[in-house]
mmCIF file of C-alpha atoms and ligand atoms in Angstrom:
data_model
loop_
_atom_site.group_PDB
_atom_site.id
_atom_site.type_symbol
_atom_site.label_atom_id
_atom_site.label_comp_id
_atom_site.label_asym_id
_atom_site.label_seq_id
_atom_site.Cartn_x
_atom_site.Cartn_y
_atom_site.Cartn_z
ATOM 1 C CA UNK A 1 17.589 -15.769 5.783
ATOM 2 C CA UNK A 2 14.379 -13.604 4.899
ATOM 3 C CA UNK A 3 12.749 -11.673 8.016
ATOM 4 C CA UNK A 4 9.627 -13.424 8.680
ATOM 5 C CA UNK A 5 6.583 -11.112 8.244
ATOM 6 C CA UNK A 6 5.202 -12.195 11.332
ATOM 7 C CA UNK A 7 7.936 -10.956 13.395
ATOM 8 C CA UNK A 8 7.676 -7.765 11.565
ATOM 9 C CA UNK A 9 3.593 -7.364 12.233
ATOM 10 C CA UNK A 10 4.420 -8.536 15.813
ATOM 11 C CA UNK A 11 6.830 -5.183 16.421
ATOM 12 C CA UNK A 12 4.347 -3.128 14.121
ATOM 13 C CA UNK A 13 1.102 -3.985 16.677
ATOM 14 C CA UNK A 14 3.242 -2.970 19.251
ATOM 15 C CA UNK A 15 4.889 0.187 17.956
ATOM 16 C CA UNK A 16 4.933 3.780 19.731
ATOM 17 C CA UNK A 17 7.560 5.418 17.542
ATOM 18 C CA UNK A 18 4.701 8.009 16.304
ATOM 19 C CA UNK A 19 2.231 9.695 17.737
ATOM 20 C CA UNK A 20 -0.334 7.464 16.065
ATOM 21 C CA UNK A 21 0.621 4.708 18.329
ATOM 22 C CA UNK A 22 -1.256 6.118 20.752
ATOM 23 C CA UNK A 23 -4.335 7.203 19.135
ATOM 24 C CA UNK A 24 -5.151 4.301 17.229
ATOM 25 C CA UNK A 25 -7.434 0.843 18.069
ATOM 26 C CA UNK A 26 -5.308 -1.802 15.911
ATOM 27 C CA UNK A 27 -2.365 -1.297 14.033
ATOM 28 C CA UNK A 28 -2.529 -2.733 10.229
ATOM 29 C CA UNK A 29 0.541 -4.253 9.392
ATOM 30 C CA UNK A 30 -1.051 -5.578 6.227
ATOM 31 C CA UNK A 31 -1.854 -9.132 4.310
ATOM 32 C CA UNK A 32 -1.537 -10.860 1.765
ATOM 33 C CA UNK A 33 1.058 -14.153 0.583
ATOM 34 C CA UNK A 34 4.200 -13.868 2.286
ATOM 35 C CA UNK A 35 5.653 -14.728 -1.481
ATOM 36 C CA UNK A 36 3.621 -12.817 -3.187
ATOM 37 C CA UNK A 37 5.152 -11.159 -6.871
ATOM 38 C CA UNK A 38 2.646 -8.019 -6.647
ATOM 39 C CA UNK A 39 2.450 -6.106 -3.233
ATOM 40 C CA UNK A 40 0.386 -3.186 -3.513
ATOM 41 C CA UNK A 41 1.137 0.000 -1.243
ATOM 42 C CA UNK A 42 -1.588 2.748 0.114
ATOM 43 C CA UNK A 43 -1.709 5.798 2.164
ATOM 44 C CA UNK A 44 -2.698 4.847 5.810
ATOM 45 C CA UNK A 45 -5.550 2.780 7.559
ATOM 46 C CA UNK A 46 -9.314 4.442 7.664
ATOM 47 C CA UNK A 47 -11.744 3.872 9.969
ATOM 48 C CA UNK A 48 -12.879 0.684 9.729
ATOM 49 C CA UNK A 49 -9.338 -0.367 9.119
ATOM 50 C CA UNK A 50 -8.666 0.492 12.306
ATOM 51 C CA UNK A 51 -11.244 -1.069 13.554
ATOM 52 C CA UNK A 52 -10.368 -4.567 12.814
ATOM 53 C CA UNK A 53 -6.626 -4.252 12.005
ATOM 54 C CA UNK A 54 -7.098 -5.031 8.221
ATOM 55 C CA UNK A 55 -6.100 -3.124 5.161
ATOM 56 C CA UNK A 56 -8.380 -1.877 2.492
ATOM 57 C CA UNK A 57 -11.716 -3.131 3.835
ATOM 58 C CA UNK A 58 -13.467 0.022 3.729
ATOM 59 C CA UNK A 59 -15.347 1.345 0.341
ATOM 60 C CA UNK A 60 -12.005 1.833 -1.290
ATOM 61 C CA UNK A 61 -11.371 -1.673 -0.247
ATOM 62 C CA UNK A 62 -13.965 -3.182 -1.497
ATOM 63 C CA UNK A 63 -13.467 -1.212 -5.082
ATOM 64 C CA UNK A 64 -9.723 -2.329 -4.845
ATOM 65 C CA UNK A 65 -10.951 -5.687 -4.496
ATOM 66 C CA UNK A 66 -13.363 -5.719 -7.489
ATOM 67 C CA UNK A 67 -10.682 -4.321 -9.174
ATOM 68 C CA UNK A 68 -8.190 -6.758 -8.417
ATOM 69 C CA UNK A 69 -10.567 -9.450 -9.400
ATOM 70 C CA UNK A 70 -11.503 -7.809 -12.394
ATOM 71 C CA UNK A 71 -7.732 -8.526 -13.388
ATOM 72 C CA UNK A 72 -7.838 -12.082 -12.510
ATOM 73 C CA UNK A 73 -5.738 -11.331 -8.959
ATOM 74 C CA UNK A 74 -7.235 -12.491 -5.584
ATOM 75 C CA UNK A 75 -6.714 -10.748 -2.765
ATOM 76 C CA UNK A 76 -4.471 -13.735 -1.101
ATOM 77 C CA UNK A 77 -2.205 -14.201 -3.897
ATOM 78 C CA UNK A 78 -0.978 -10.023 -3.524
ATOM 79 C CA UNK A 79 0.437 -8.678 -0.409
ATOM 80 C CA UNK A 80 -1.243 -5.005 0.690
ATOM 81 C CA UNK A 81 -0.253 -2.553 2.766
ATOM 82 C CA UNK A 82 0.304 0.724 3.262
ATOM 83 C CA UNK A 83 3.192 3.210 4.359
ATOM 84 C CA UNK A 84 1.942 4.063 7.853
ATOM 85 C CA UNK A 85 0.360 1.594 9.539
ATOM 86 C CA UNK A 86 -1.924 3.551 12.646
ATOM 87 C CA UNK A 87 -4.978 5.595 11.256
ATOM 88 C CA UNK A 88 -4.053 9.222 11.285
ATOM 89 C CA UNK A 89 -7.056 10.917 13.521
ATOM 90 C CA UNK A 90 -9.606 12.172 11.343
ATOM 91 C CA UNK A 91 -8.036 10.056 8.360
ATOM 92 C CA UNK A 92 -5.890 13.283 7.542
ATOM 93 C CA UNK A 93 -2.791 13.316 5.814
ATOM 94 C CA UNK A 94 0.491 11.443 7.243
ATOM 95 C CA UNK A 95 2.774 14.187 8.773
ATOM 96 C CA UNK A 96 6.162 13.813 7.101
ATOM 97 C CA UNK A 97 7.797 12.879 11.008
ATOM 98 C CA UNK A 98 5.521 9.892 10.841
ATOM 99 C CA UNK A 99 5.913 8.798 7.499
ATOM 100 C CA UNK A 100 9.851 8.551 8.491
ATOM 101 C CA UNK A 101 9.504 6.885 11.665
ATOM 102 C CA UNK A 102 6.978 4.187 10.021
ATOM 103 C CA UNK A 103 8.659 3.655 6.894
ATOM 104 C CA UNK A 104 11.586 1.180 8.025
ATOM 105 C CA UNK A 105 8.662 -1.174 8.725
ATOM 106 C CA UNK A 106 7.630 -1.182 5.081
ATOM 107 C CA UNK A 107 11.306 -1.452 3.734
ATOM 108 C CA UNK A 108 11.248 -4.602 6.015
ATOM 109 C CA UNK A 109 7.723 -6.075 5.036
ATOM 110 C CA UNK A 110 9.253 -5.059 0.816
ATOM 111 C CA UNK A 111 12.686 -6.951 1.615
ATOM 112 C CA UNK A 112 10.791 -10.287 3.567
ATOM 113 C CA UNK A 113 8.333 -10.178 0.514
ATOM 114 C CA UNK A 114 11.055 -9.370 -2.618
ATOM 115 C CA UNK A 115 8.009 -8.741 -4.973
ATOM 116 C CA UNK A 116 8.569 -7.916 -8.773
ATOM 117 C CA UNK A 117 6.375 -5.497 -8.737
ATOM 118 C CA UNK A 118 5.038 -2.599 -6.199
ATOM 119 C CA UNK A 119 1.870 -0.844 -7.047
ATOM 120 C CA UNK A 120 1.887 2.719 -5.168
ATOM 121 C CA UNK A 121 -1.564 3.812 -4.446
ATOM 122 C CA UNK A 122 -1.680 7.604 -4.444
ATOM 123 C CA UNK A 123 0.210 10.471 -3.886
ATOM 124 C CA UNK A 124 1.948 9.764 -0.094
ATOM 125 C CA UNK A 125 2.974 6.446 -1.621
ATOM 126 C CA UNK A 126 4.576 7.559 -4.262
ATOM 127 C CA UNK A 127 6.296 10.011 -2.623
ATOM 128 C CA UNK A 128 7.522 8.021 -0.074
ATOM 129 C CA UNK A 129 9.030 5.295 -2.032
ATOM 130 C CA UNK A 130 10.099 6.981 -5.382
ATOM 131 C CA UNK A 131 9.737 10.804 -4.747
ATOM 132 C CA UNK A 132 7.104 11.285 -6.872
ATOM 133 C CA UNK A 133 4.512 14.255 -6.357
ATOM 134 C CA UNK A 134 1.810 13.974 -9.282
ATOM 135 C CA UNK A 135 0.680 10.986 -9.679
ATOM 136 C CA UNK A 136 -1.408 12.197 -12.885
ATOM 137 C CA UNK A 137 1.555 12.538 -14.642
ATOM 138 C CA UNK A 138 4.147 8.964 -13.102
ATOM 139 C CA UNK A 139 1.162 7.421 -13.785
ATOM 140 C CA UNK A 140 0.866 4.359 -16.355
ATOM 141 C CA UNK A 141 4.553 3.295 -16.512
ATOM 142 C CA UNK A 142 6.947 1.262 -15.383
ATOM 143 C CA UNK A 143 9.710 2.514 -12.944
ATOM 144 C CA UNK A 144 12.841 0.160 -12.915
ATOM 145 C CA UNK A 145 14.851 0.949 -9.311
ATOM 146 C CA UNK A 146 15.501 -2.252 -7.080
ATOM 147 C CA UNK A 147 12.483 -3.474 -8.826
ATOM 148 C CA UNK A 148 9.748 -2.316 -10.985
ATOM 149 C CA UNK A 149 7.384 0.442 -9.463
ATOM 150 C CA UNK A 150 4.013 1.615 -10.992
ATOM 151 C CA UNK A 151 2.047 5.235 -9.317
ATOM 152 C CA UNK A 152 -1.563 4.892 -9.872
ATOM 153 C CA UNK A 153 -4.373 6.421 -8.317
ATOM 154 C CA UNK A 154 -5.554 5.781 -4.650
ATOM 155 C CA UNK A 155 -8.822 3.968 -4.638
ATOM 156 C CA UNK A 156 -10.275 6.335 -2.111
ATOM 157 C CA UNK A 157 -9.300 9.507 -5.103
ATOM 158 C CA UNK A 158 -11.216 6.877 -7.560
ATOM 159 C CA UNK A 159 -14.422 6.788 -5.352
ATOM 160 C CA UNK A 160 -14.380 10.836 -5.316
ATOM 161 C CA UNK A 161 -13.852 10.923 -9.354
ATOM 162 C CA UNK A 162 -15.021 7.787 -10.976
ATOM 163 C CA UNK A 163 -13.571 8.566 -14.076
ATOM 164 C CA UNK A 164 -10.212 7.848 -12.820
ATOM 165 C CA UNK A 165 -11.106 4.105 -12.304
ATOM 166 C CA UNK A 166 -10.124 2.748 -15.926
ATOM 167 C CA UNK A 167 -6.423 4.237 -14.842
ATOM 168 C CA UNK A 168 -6.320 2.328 -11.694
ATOM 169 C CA UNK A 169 -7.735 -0.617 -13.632
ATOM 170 C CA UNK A 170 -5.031 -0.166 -16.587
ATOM 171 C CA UNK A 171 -2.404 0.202 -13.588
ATOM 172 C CA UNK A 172 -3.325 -2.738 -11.920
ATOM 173 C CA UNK A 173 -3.065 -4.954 -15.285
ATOM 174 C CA UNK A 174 0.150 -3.563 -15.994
ATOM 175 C CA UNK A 175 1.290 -4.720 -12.430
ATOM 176 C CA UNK A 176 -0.209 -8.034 -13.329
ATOM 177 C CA UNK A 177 1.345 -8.692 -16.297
ATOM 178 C CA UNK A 178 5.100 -7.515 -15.659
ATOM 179 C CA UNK A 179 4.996 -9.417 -12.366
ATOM 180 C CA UNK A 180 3.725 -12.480 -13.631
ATOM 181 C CA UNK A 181 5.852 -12.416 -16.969
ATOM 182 C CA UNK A 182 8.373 -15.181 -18.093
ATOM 183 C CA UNK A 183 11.431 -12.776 -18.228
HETATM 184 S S1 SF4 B 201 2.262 4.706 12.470
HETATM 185 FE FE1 SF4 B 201 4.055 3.356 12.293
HETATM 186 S S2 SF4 B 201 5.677 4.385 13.479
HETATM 187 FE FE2 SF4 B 201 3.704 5.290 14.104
HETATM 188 S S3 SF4 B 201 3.100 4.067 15.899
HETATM 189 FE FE3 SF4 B 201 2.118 3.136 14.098
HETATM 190 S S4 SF4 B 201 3.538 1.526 13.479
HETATM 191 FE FE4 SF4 B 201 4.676 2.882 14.832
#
């Protein structure tokens, strides 16, 4: 029988395994459909993530969003998350120690889910889950492992060079269409 996510979110909002536990307001465990065939995978919460205990609901939320619409995809119908689940202070970088105490939560939330597809938003997602270090370059393809994986770019890096939105939109289509294909 499949984990239940709310179990899952339960142990994450009451997690101390990192230093984060203790430094943050609300964890964000993440949401979205419990069955959902895209689940899409960021860095860490921000501020106002924190603040309220949802993901993405800050600037690069709300350009993830319009994105995600722009595809035809609702934010209900996709499950997002991201690989640590307490805001770092200062929104800096994930130390490696907490990205490997956190990251059995996320293998959990991926197994409950079983999603066709995972989108990794940005470089500490991609790193974490596949390896990968330049996103630039994984970019734009699928990756067949348990299931398919596709690197694109974090909002957030999107907001600080606009230019890079038409990959993230391109990424996000791709996602669309190989998790929502016949075959
Ligand atoms: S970041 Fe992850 S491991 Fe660290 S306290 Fe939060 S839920 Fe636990």
């Amino acid at each position: 029988m499949r984990e239940s996510l709310e179990e899952i979110a339960k142990e994450i909002n009451a997690c101390t395994k990192c230093e984060l536990g203790w430094s943050r307001n609300h964890a964000v465990p993440g949401e979205g459909s419990a069955n959902a065939k895209l689940m899409l995978i960021g860095e860490a919460p921000g501020r106002e993530e924190d603040e309220k205990g949802k993901p993405f609901i800050g600037r690069a939320g709300r350009l993830l969003t319009q994105v995600l619409s722009d595809a035809g995809l609702t934010r209900e119908e996709v499950f997002i998350t991201s690989v640590i689940k307490c805001r770092p202070p200062n929104n800096r970088r994930p130390k490696k120690k907490e990205i490997r105490a956190c990251l059995p939560y996320l293998r959990r939330q991926i197994m409950a889910i079983n999603p066709r597809v995972i989108l990794l938003l940005g470089g500490v997602a991609a790193e974490s889950l596949l390896g990968i270090k330049r996103v630039g370059e994984a970019r734009g393809k699928p990756f067949k492992r348990d299931r398919v994986y596709i690197v694109t770019y974090h909002p957030a890096a999107v907001l600080r060079n606009i230019n890079l939105l038409p990959y993230l939109s391109e990424d996000i289509r791709l996602g669309k269409t190989l998790a929502y294909s016949e075959t």
